[in-house]
Coordinates of C-alpha atoms and ligand atoms in Angstrom, one line a residue:
M1 CA 0.0 0.0 0.0
H2 CA 1.5 3.3 -1.1
L3 CA 0.3 6.5 0.6
E4 CA 0.6 9.8 -1.3
R5 CA 1.5 12.3 1.4
T6 CA 1.1 15.3 -0.8
S7 CA -2.2 14.3 -2.3
A8 CA -5.6 16.0 -2.0
I9 CA -7.0 12.9 -0.3
A10 CA -6.7 12.5 3.5
L11 CA -4.5 9.6 4.6
H12 CA -7.3 7.8 6.3
Q13 CA -9.4 8.0 3.1
Q14 CA -6.5 6.6 1.1
I15 CA -6.1 3.6 3.5
A16 CA -9.8 3.0 3.5
A17 CA -9.9 3.2 -0.3
H18 CA -7.0 0.6 -0.7
M19 CA -8.7 -1.8 1.7
R20 CA -12.1 -1.3 0.2
N21 CA -10.7 -2.0 -3.2
G22 CA -8.8 -5.1 -2.0
I23 CA -12.0 -6.4 -0.4
L24 CA -14.2 -5.8 -3.5
R25 CA -11.6 -7.4 -5.8
G26 CA -11.3 -10.5 -3.6
I27 CA -7.7 -9.8 -2.6
F28 CA -8.8 -9.8 1.0
P29 CA -11.5 -12.5 1.1
A30 CA -14.1 -12.7 3.9
G31 CA -12.5 -13.7 7.2
T32 CA -9.0 -12.2 6.3
Q33 CA -7.5 -11.0 9.6
F34 CA -5.5 -7.8 9.6
L35 CA -2.5 -6.9 11.6
G36 CA -3.0 -4.6 14.6
S37 CA -3.5 -0.9 14.0
R38 CA -0.1 -0.1 15.6
E39 CA 1.8 -2.4 13.3
I40 CA 0.0 -1.1 10.2
A41 CA 0.7 2.5 11.3
R42 CA 4.4 1.7 11.8
E43 CA 4.6 0.0 8.4
L44 CA 2.9 2.9 6.6
G45 CA 4.7 5.6 8.7
C46 CA 1.5 7.3 9.8
S47 CA -0.2 7.8 13.1
R48 CA -2.3 5.0 14.7
T49 CA -5.3 7.4 14.8
V50 CA -5.2 7.5 11.0
V51 CA -5.4 3.7 10.7
L52 CA -8.2 3.6 13.3
T53 CA -10.2 6.3 11.5
A54 CA -9.9 4.3 8.2
W55 CA -11.1 1.2 10.0
E56 CA -14.0 3.1 11.6
L57 CA -15.1 4.1 8.1
L58 CA -14.9 0.5 6.8
Y59 CA -16.7 -0.8 9.9
A60 CA -19.6 1.6 9.3
E61 CA -19.8 0.7 5.7
G62 CA -19.9 -3.0 6.6
Y63 CA -16.6 -4.1 5.0
L64 CA -15.0 -5.0 8.3
E65 CA -16.1 -6.7 11.5
S66 CA -14.4 -7.4 14.8
T67 CA -13.6 -10.8 16.1
P68 CA -14.4 -11.9 19.7
R69 CA -10.7 -11.4 20.6
G70 CA -10.7 -7.8 19.5
G71 CA -9.1 -8.4 16.1
V72 CA -10.4 -7.1 12.7
T73 CA -11.5 -9.3 9.9
V74 CA -13.1 -8.8 6.5
A75 CA -16.9 -9.2 6.6
S76 CA -18.6 -11.4 4.0
V77 CA -20.0 -9.8 0.9
N78 CA -23.6 -10.3 1.9
Q79 CA -23.1 -8.7 5.2
T80 CA -21.3 -5.8 3.4
Q81 CA -24.2 -5.2 1.1
A82 CA -26.7 -5.3 3.9
G83 CA -24.9 -2.9 6.1
A84 CA -23.4 -0.4 3.7
G85 CA -26.1 1.6 2.1
L86 CA -23.5 2.5 -0.5
A87 CA -23.1 1.7 -4.1
I88 CA -21.4 -1.6 -3.6
P89 CA -21.2 -4.0 -6.6
T90 CA -23.7 -6.8 -6.4
S91 CA -22.2 -9.0 -9.1
I92 CA -18.7 -10.1 -10.1
D93 CA -19.3 -8.3 -13.5
Q94 CA -19.7 -5.1 -11.7
V95 CA -16.5 -5.7 -9.7
L96 CA -14.7 -6.5 -12.9
A97 CA -16.1 -3.3 -14.6
A98 CA -14.7 -1.1 -11.8
P99 CA -12.1 1.3 -13.2
D100 CA -8.7 -0.5 -13.2
A101 CA -6.7 2.2 -11.5
G102 CA -3.7 0.0 -11.4
H103 CA -2.5 1.2 -14.8
M104 CA -2.7 4.8 -14.0
S105 CA 0.0 7.1 -12.5
R106 CA 0.4 7.1 -8.8
R107 CA -1.2 10.6 -8.5
W108 CA -4.3 9.4 -10.5
Q109 CA -4.5 6.1 -8.5
S110 CA -4.9 8.1 -5.4
L111 CA -7.4 10.5 -7.0
L112 CA -9.5 7.6 -8.4
A113 CA -9.5 5.7 -5.2
F114 CA -11.1 8.6 -3.3
E115 CA -14.9 8.2 -2.8
Y116 CA -16.5 11.6 -3.1
D117 CA -20.3 12.0 -3.4
T118 CA -21.2 15.3 -5.2
N119 CA -24.9 14.4 -4.7
W120 CA -26.1 17.0 -7.3
K121 CA -29.7 15.6 -7.1
S122 CA -30.1 16.1 -3.3
E123 CA -32.2 19.0 -2.0
F124 CA -29.1 19.8 0.2
S125 CA -26.4 19.6 -2.5
P126 CA -24.1 22.5 -1.7
G127 CA -23.3 23.6 -5.3
A128 CA -26.6 23.0 -7.1
P129 CA -28.6 26.0 -8.2
D130 CA -32.3 26.1 -8.9
I131 CA -33.0 25.5 -12.5
S132 CA -36.8 25.7 -12.4
S133 CA -36.8 29.5 -12.7
F134 CA -34.3 29.7 -15.5
P135 CA -35.7 31.4 -18.6
F136 CA -35.3 28.4 -20.9
K137 CA -37.6 30.0 -23.5
E138 CA -35.3 33.0 -24.0
W139 CA -32.2 30.7 -23.9
A140 CA -33.7 28.4 -26.6
R141 CA -34.6 31.3 -28.7
L142 CA -31.1 32.7 -28.5
L143 CA -29.5 29.4 -29.2
R144 CA -31.6 29.0 -32.3
Q145 CA -31.0 32.5 -33.4
T146 CA -27.3 32.4 -33.0
W147 CA -27.0 29.1 -34.8
Q148 CA -29.3 29.8 -37.7
N149 CA -26.7 31.6 -39.8
P150 CA -23.4 31.1 -38.0
K151 CA -20.3 32.9 -39.2
N152 CA -17.1 31.0 -40.1
V153 CA -15.5 32.1 -36.8
E154 CA -18.2 30.4 -34.8
C155 CA -17.8 27.1 -36.7
L156 CA -14.2 26.9 -37.6
D157 CA -12.1 29.4 -36.0
L158 CA -13.2 30.2 -32.4
P159 CA -10.3 31.9 -30.6
A160 CA -8.9 29.8 -27.7
A161 CA -9.5 32.7 -25.3
G162 CA -13.2 32.6 -26.2
H163 CA -15.7 34.3 -28.4
S164 CA -14.9 38.1 -28.5
A165 CA -18.6 39.0 -27.8
L166 CA -18.6 36.8 -24.7
R167 CA -15.4 38.2 -23.4
Q168 CA -16.8 41.7 -23.9
E169 CA -20.1 40.8 -22.0
I170 CA -18.1 39.1 -19.1
A171 CA -16.1 42.3 -18.7
N172 CA -19.3 44.4 -18.7
F173 CA -21.0 42.0 -16.2
L174 CA -18.1 42.0 -13.8
G175 CA -18.0 45.8 -13.8
S176 CA -21.7 46.2 -13.1
V177 CA -22.4 43.2 -10.8
R178 CA -19.0 42.8 -9.1
G179 CA -17.5 46.3 -9.3
L180 CA -14.4 44.7 -10.9
V181 CA -12.9 46.7 -13.7
C182 CA -11.2 44.8 -16.4
T183 CA -11.0 44.8 -20.2
P184 CA -12.2 42.0 -22.5
N185 CA -8.5 41.4 -23.4
E186 CA -7.9 40.2 -19.8
V187 CA -10.7 37.7 -20.0
V188 CA -10.1 34.0 -21.0
V189 CA -13.2 31.8 -21.3
T190 CA -12.9 28.4 -19.6
S191 CA -15.1 25.4 -19.1
G192 CA -15.7 26.5 -15.5
T193 CA -13.6 26.9 -12.4
S194 CA -12.4 23.3 -12.4
S195 CA -11.0 23.6 -15.9
A196 CA -9.4 27.0 -15.0
L197 CA -7.7 25.4 -12.0
D198 CA -6.6 22.5 -14.1
L199 CA -5.0 24.8 -16.7
I200 CA -3.4 27.1 -14.2
S201 CA -2.0 24.2 -12.2
R202 CA -0.5 22.6 -15.2
M203 CA 1.0 25.8 -16.5
I204 CA 2.3 27.4 -13.4
L205 CA 3.4 24.5 -11.3
D206 CA 6.2 21.9 -11.5
P207 CA 5.8 18.6 -9.7
G208 CA 6.6 19.0 -6.1
D209 CA 5.8 22.8 -5.9
E210 CA 4.1 23.8 -2.7
V211 CA 0.6 25.3 -2.9
W212 CA -1.4 26.8 0.0
V213 CA -4.9 25.4 0.1
E214 CA -7.6 26.4 2.6
E215 CA -8.4 24.0 5.4
P216 CA -11.2 23.2 5.2
G217 CA -11.5 23.9 1.5
F218 CA -12.8 23.2 -2.0
V219 CA -12.1 19.5 -2.8
E220 CA -12.2 19.9 -6.6
A221 CA -9.5 22.5 -6.5
R222 CA -7.3 20.0 -4.6
W223 CA -7.9 17.4 -7.3
A224 CA -6.6 19.7 -10.1
L225 CA -3.6 20.6 -8.0
T226 CA -2.8 17.0 -7.1
A227 CA -3.2 16.0 -10.8
A228 CA -0.5 18.6 -11.6
G229 CA 1.8 17.0 -9.0
A230 CA 1.6 19.9 -6.5
K231 CA 2.4 19.4 -2.9
L232 CA -0.7 20.6 -1.0
V233 CA -0.1 22.5 2.2
P234 CA -3.4 22.9 4.2
I235 CA -3.6 26.3 5.8
P236 CA -6.2 26.8 8.5
V237 CA -9.1 29.2 8.1
D238 CA -10.5 31.2 11.0
D239 CA -13.3 33.8 11.3
K240 CA -11.2 36.3 9.3
G241 CA -10.4 33.8 6.5
L242 CA -7.1 32.2 5.5
C243 CA -4.5 32.5 8.3
V244 CA -1.7 34.1 6.3
S245 CA 0.8 34.0 9.1
E246 CA 0.3 30.3 9.5
G247 CA 0.8 29.9 5.7
I248 CA 4.1 31.7 5.9
R249 CA 5.2 29.5 8.7
R250 CA 4.1 26.2 7.1
A251 CA 5.1 26.8 3.5
P252 CA 7.3 29.9 3.1
N253 CA 8.5 28.6 -0.4
A254 CA 5.0 28.1 -1.8
R255 CA 4.6 28.9 -5.5
L256 CA 0.8 29.3 -5.6
I257 CA -2.0 30.2 -3.2
V258 CA -5.6 29.2 -3.9
V259 CA -8.3 31.1 -1.9
T260 CA -12.0 31.9 -1.8
P261 CA -11.7 35.3 0.0
S262 CA -15.2 36.7 -0.5
H263 CA -17.1 33.6 0.7
Q264 CA -14.8 30.9 2.0
Y265 CA -15.7 27.5 0.8
P266 CA -17.2 25.8 2.8
L267 CA -17.2 27.9 6.0
G268 CA -18.7 31.0 4.3
V269 CA -16.5 33.6 6.2
S270 CA -15.1 36.6 4.2
M271 CA -11.5 37.5 4.5
G272 CA -10.9 40.7 6.4
L273 CA -9.2 43.7 4.7
E274 CA -6.1 43.4 6.9
R275 CA -5.6 39.8 5.9
R276 CA -6.1 40.5 2.2
L277 CA -3.4 43.2 2.3
E278 CA -1.1 41.0 4.3
L279 CA -1.6 38.2 1.7
L280 CA -1.0 40.5 -1.3
D281 CA 2.0 42.0 0.3
W282 CA 3.6 38.7 1.1
A283 CA 2.8 37.2 -2.3
N284 CA 4.3 40.3 -4.0
K285 CA 7.5 40.2 -2.0
N286 CA 7.9 36.5 -2.5
N287 CA 6.8 36.2 -6.1
V288 CA 3.9 33.8 -5.3
W289 CA 0.8 33.7 -7.5
I290 CA -2.7 33.9 -6.0
V291 CA -5.7 32.3 -7.5
E292 CA -8.9 34.0 -6.3
D293 CA -12.0 31.7 -6.7
D294 CA -14.8 34.2 -6.5
Y295 CA -17.7 31.7 -6.8
N296 CA -21.1 33.0 -5.7
S297 CA -20.2 36.6 -5.2
E298 CA -22.8 37.6 -7.8
F299 CA -25.5 36.6 -5.3
R300 CA -24.5 39.4 -2.9
H301 CA -26.6 42.5 -2.9
Q302 CA -24.7 45.7 -3.9
D303 CA -24.9 47.0 -0.4
S304 CA -23.0 44.0 1.0
M305 CA -20.6 43.6 -1.9
I306 CA -17.0 43.0 -0.8
A307 CA -14.2 44.2 -3.1
S308 CA -12.5 41.3 -4.7
L309 CA -8.8 40.6 -4.0
R310 CA -8.1 41.4 -7.6
S311 CA -9.4 44.9 -7.2
L312 CA -6.9 45.5 -4.4
D313 CA -4.1 44.0 -6.5
R314 CA -1.7 46.7 -7.8
E315 CA 1.0 44.4 -9.0
Q316 CA -0.8 41.9 -11.1
R317 CA -0.5 39.0 -8.6
V318 CA -4.1 37.7 -8.7
I319 CA -5.6 35.3 -11.2
Y320 CA -9.4 35.8 -10.8
L321 CA -11.8 32.9 -11.5
G322 CA -15.5 33.1 -12.1
T323 CA -18.1 30.6 -13.3
F324 CA -21.6 30.4 -14.7
S325 CA -22.2 27.1 -12.9
K326 CA -24.2 28.7 -10.1
I327 CA -25.9 31.7 -11.7
I328 CA -27.0 29.6 -14.7
M329 CA -26.2 25.8 -14.4
P330 CA -23.2 23.6 -14.0
S331 CA -23.8 21.6 -17.2
L332 CA -23.2 24.7 -19.3
R333 CA -19.5 24.3 -18.5
L334 CA -18.6 27.9 -19.0
G335 CA -16.6 30.1 -16.7
Y336 CA -13.7 32.6 -17.1
V337 CA -10.3 33.7 -15.9
V338 CA -9.4 37.3 -15.5
A339 CA -5.7 37.2 -15.7
P340 CA -2.9 39.7 -15.4
E341 CA -1.8 40.7 -18.9
R342 CA 1.4 38.7 -18.7
F343 CA -0.7 35.5 -18.3
V344 CA -3.4 36.0 -20.8
D345 CA -1.3 35.1 -23.9
A346 CA 0.2 32.1 -22.1
F347 CA -3.1 30.8 -20.9
T348 CA -4.6 31.3 -24.3
K349 CA -1.8 29.4 -26.0
G350 CA -1.8 26.8 -23.2
R351 CA -5.5 26.2 -23.7
A352 CA -5.1 25.8 -27.4
R353 CA -2.5 23.1 -26.8
I354 CA -4.5 21.1 -24.3
D355 CA -8.1 21.0 -25.7
V356 CA -8.3 23.9 -28.2
H357 CA -11.1 25.9 -26.5
S358 CA -14.3 25.6 -24.5
S359 CA -17.3 24.4 -26.5
G360 CA -18.5 27.1 -28.8
I361 CA -22.2 26.0 -28.7
G362 CA -23.2 28.1 -25.8
Q363 CA -20.7 31.0 -26.1
L364 CA -22.5 33.3 -28.5
A365 CA -25.9 32.5 -27.1
L366 CA -24.6 33.4 -23.7
A367 CA -23.1 36.6 -24.9
E368 CA -26.6 37.6 -26.4
F369 CA -28.3 36.4 -23.3
M370 CA -26.2 38.7 -21.2
R371 CA -26.4 41.6 -23.7
E372 CA -30.2 41.5 -23.7
G373 CA -30.2 41.7 -19.9
H374 CA -31.7 38.2 -19.2
L375 CA -28.8 37.2 -17.0
L376 CA -29.1 40.2 -14.7
R377 CA -32.9 39.7 -14.5
H378 CA -32.4 36.0 -13.6
L379 CA -29.8 36.9 -11.0
R380 CA -32.0 39.5 -9.3
R381 CA -34.9 37.0 -9.2
M382 CA -32.6 34.2 -7.8
R383 CA -31.2 36.4 -5.1
K384 CA -34.7 36.7 -3.6
V385 CA -35.5 33.0 -4.1
Y386 CA -32.3 31.9 -2.4
A387 CA -32.8 34.4 0.5
I388 CA -36.2 32.9 1.2
R389 CA -34.8 29.3 1.0
Q390 CA -31.9 30.2 3.3
K391 CA -34.3 31.7 5.9
A392 CA -36.6 28.7 5.7
L393 CA -33.6 26.3 6.3
M394 CA -32.2 28.4 9.2
D395 CA -35.6 28.7 10.8
A396 CA -36.2 25.0 10.6
I397 CA -32.8 24.1 12.1
T398 CA -33.1 26.7 14.8
A399 CA -36.6 25.5 15.7
L400 CA -36.1 21.8 15.4
M401 CA -32.5 21.1 16.3
P402 CA -31.5 24.0 18.6
D403 CA -29.4 21.9 21.0
D404 CA -27.5 20.0 18.3
L405 CA -26.8 22.3 15.4
S406 CA -25.6 25.8 15.4
V407 CA -26.1 28.0 12.3
S408 CA -25.6 31.6 11.3
P409 CA -26.8 33.2 8.1
A410 CA -24.6 33.0 5.1
A411 CA -23.9 36.4 3.4
T412 CA -24.3 35.0 -0.1
G413 CA -24.5 31.8 -2.1
L414 CA -26.3 28.5 -2.0
H415 CA -25.1 26.8 1.2
L416 CA -24.5 27.2 4.9
V417 CA -22.7 25.1 7.5
A418 CA -24.6 23.8 10.5
F419 CA -21.9 23.1 13.2
F420 CA -22.3 20.3 15.7
T421 CA -22.8 21.5 19.3
E422 CA -20.9 19.8 22.0
R423 CA -24.0 17.7 22.7
L424 CA -24.2 16.2 19.2
K425 CA -20.4 15.9 18.9
A426 CA -20.4 13.7 22.0
R427 CA -22.8 11.3 20.3
M428 CA -21.5 11.0 16.8
S429 CA -19.1 12.4 14.1
D430 CA -20.4 14.3 11.1
E431 CA -19.4 11.4 8.9
E432 CA -21.4 9.0 11.0
A433 CA -24.4 11.4 10.9
A434 CA -24.1 11.7 7.1
R435 CA -24.0 7.9 6.7
A436 CA -27.1 7.5 8.9
L437 CA -28.9 10.1 6.9
K438 CA -27.9 8.5 3.6
R439 CA -29.4 5.3 4.7
A440 CA -32.6 7.2 5.2
G441 CA -32.4 8.7 1.7
I442 CA -31.2 12.1 2.7
H443 CA -27.8 13.3 1.3
V444 CA -26.0 15.9 3.3
Q445 CA -22.3 16.5 3.0
P446 CA -20.2 16.1 6.2
L447 CA -18.0 19.1 6.9
S448 CA -15.0 16.9 7.6
Q449 CA -15.1 15.7 4.0
N450 CA -13.6 19.1 3.1
Y451 CA -10.5 18.7 5.4
L452 CA -7.2 17.4 4.2
E453 CA -6.0 16.6 7.7
Q454 CA -8.0 15.6 10.7
A455 CA -11.1 17.8 10.9
T456 CA -11.0 20.3 13.7
R457 CA -14.7 21.1 13.4
Q458 CA -17.8 18.9 12.9
G459 CA -20.8 20.0 11.0
L460 CA -23.1 19.4 8.0
V461 CA -22.9 21.4 4.8
F462 CA -26.5 22.2 3.7
G463 CA -27.1 23.5 0.2
Y464 CA -30.4 25.2 -0.2
G465 CA -30.3 26.1 -3.9
R466 CA -32.7 23.3 -4.7
L467 CA -34.6 23.2 -1.5
N468 CA -38.3 24.2 -1.6
A469 CA -38.9 26.5 1.3
E470 CA -42.1 24.6 2.1
D471 CA -40.1 21.3 2.5
A472 CA -37.5 22.7 4.9
A473 CA -39.3 22.0 8.2
R474 CA -40.3 18.5 7.1
L475 CA -36.8 17.5 6.0
I476 CA -35.1 18.9 9.0
A477 CA -37.6 17.1 11.3
K478 CA -36.7 13.9 9.4
I479 CA -33.0 14.6 10.0
A480 CA -33.6 15.3 13.7
G481 CA -35.5 12.0 14.0
C482 CA -32.8 10.1 12.2
L483 CA -30.0 11.4 14.4
G484 CA -32.1 11.0 17.5
C485 CA -32.1 14.8 18.2
Q486 CA -35.0 16.1 20.1
P487 CA -35.0 19.6 21.7
G488 CA -34.1 19.5 25.3
R489 CA -33.5 15.8 25.3
Ligands
PLP501 C1 -15.7 26.8 -4.2 C2 -16.3 26.6 -5.5 N1 -15.7 27.2 -6.6 C3 -16.2 27.0 -7.9 C4 -17.2 26.1 -8.1 C5 -17.7 25.9 -9.5 O1 -17.0 25.0 -10.2 P1 -17.2 24.8 -11.8 O2 -17.2 26.2 -12.4 O3 -16.1 24.0 -12.3 O4 -18.6 24.2 -12.0 C6 -17.8 25.4 -7.0 C7 -18.8 24.4 -7.3 O5 -19.3 23.6 -6.5 C8 -17.3 25.7 -5.7 O6 -17.9 25.0 -4.7

């Protein structure tokens, strides 16, 4: 078993994934007895707690069971299926059809072994927007209109940086909605934030380069960085955002910093001005690049808008990322980078070398959609819808689980974190809670899934983009029942 210490995947998850894989492939048949946790920890060079946490996960999923003498053995497949509530193969064909990660690079083996449930269909998915109010009629009209008599450029010769009309509209949009001043020449169209992070990581980093990532943080960003061979250094986040001084202490030679300063993912805090200036100052003095993932800022009202890090940047340090995944829908796969001039040409050329450019199908229609004002209207409508949904969720949690979950309003966006109180923490971990809820058909992300190291806080990440306000109380009551939480009990 090989552990990737610089990977985006926590060590206990890596151990669990290796063991799970071995069990499903029959390498460890039912009844196999494992060494003691101390011996395994010594062999792998990790702490015993890491091994015990991996075992706990596999016990809960039904892969392991304990022997009367306190040992650990592999459970039989039938028991596994009964206890797991997970997508476990039910036939040998399914086992054989599982991706054979063995032929992949070590980095990709560890990425593929990681089980991560994005649960887009859940009412509580943290990233999913509401699509029922999207003006599909206008969108379909514009798609038809823009493709009725397309020009050569749209069919044969789309620039790698994106359609010029869309780059112009993105620059206008950022000026009016985000107060961010940029020219269309500084905009590069991408296939969303994930693709932007992939491009930037590949182009800026050499394998082994250190990168500060927020702890807890955005898991998809870690994947792109890991795939590029980066060494991830988790930097804690407190109520003022990323702890810059801690970053300097832990990784003074970092090459890149990835942050969500306006609405930290997942905690939702915004980075104070002093920290922002400290971060920019240190990055400038040490020639470190900063990636600002500004997801969800568009949902803020003008009166609570926080200036982006990029607008404080006087020395072209910040590479700004935006996406249409939340304000329109993720399947559109369109987003953008606003880059310092010195990077624009390189990113454009780099994009052309990797996969030419983002799909042109939606680019011109989106430019028209923005030019005609539909996007701004949709955004204004959705701000109100999401505010109502957030309030319904907060009210339900406060009324029905006051002694077990603690919530405060999120300033923007589509999710909030409900932290475990000491009372709930004493009874279960957030991963145990999420597993119990999953068995009851409710998918909520455990906060600890977003940590690279041992989670320091426990909680549940509730998305409310797709949550009908009328359903909030019923669903939270079901969650309270499932977790055995009753007020005052
Ligand atoms: C922190 C953060 N940034 C960006 C995104 C959007 O990613 P993409 O544009 O690749 O869909 C998400 C989506 O969940 C997110 O949580």
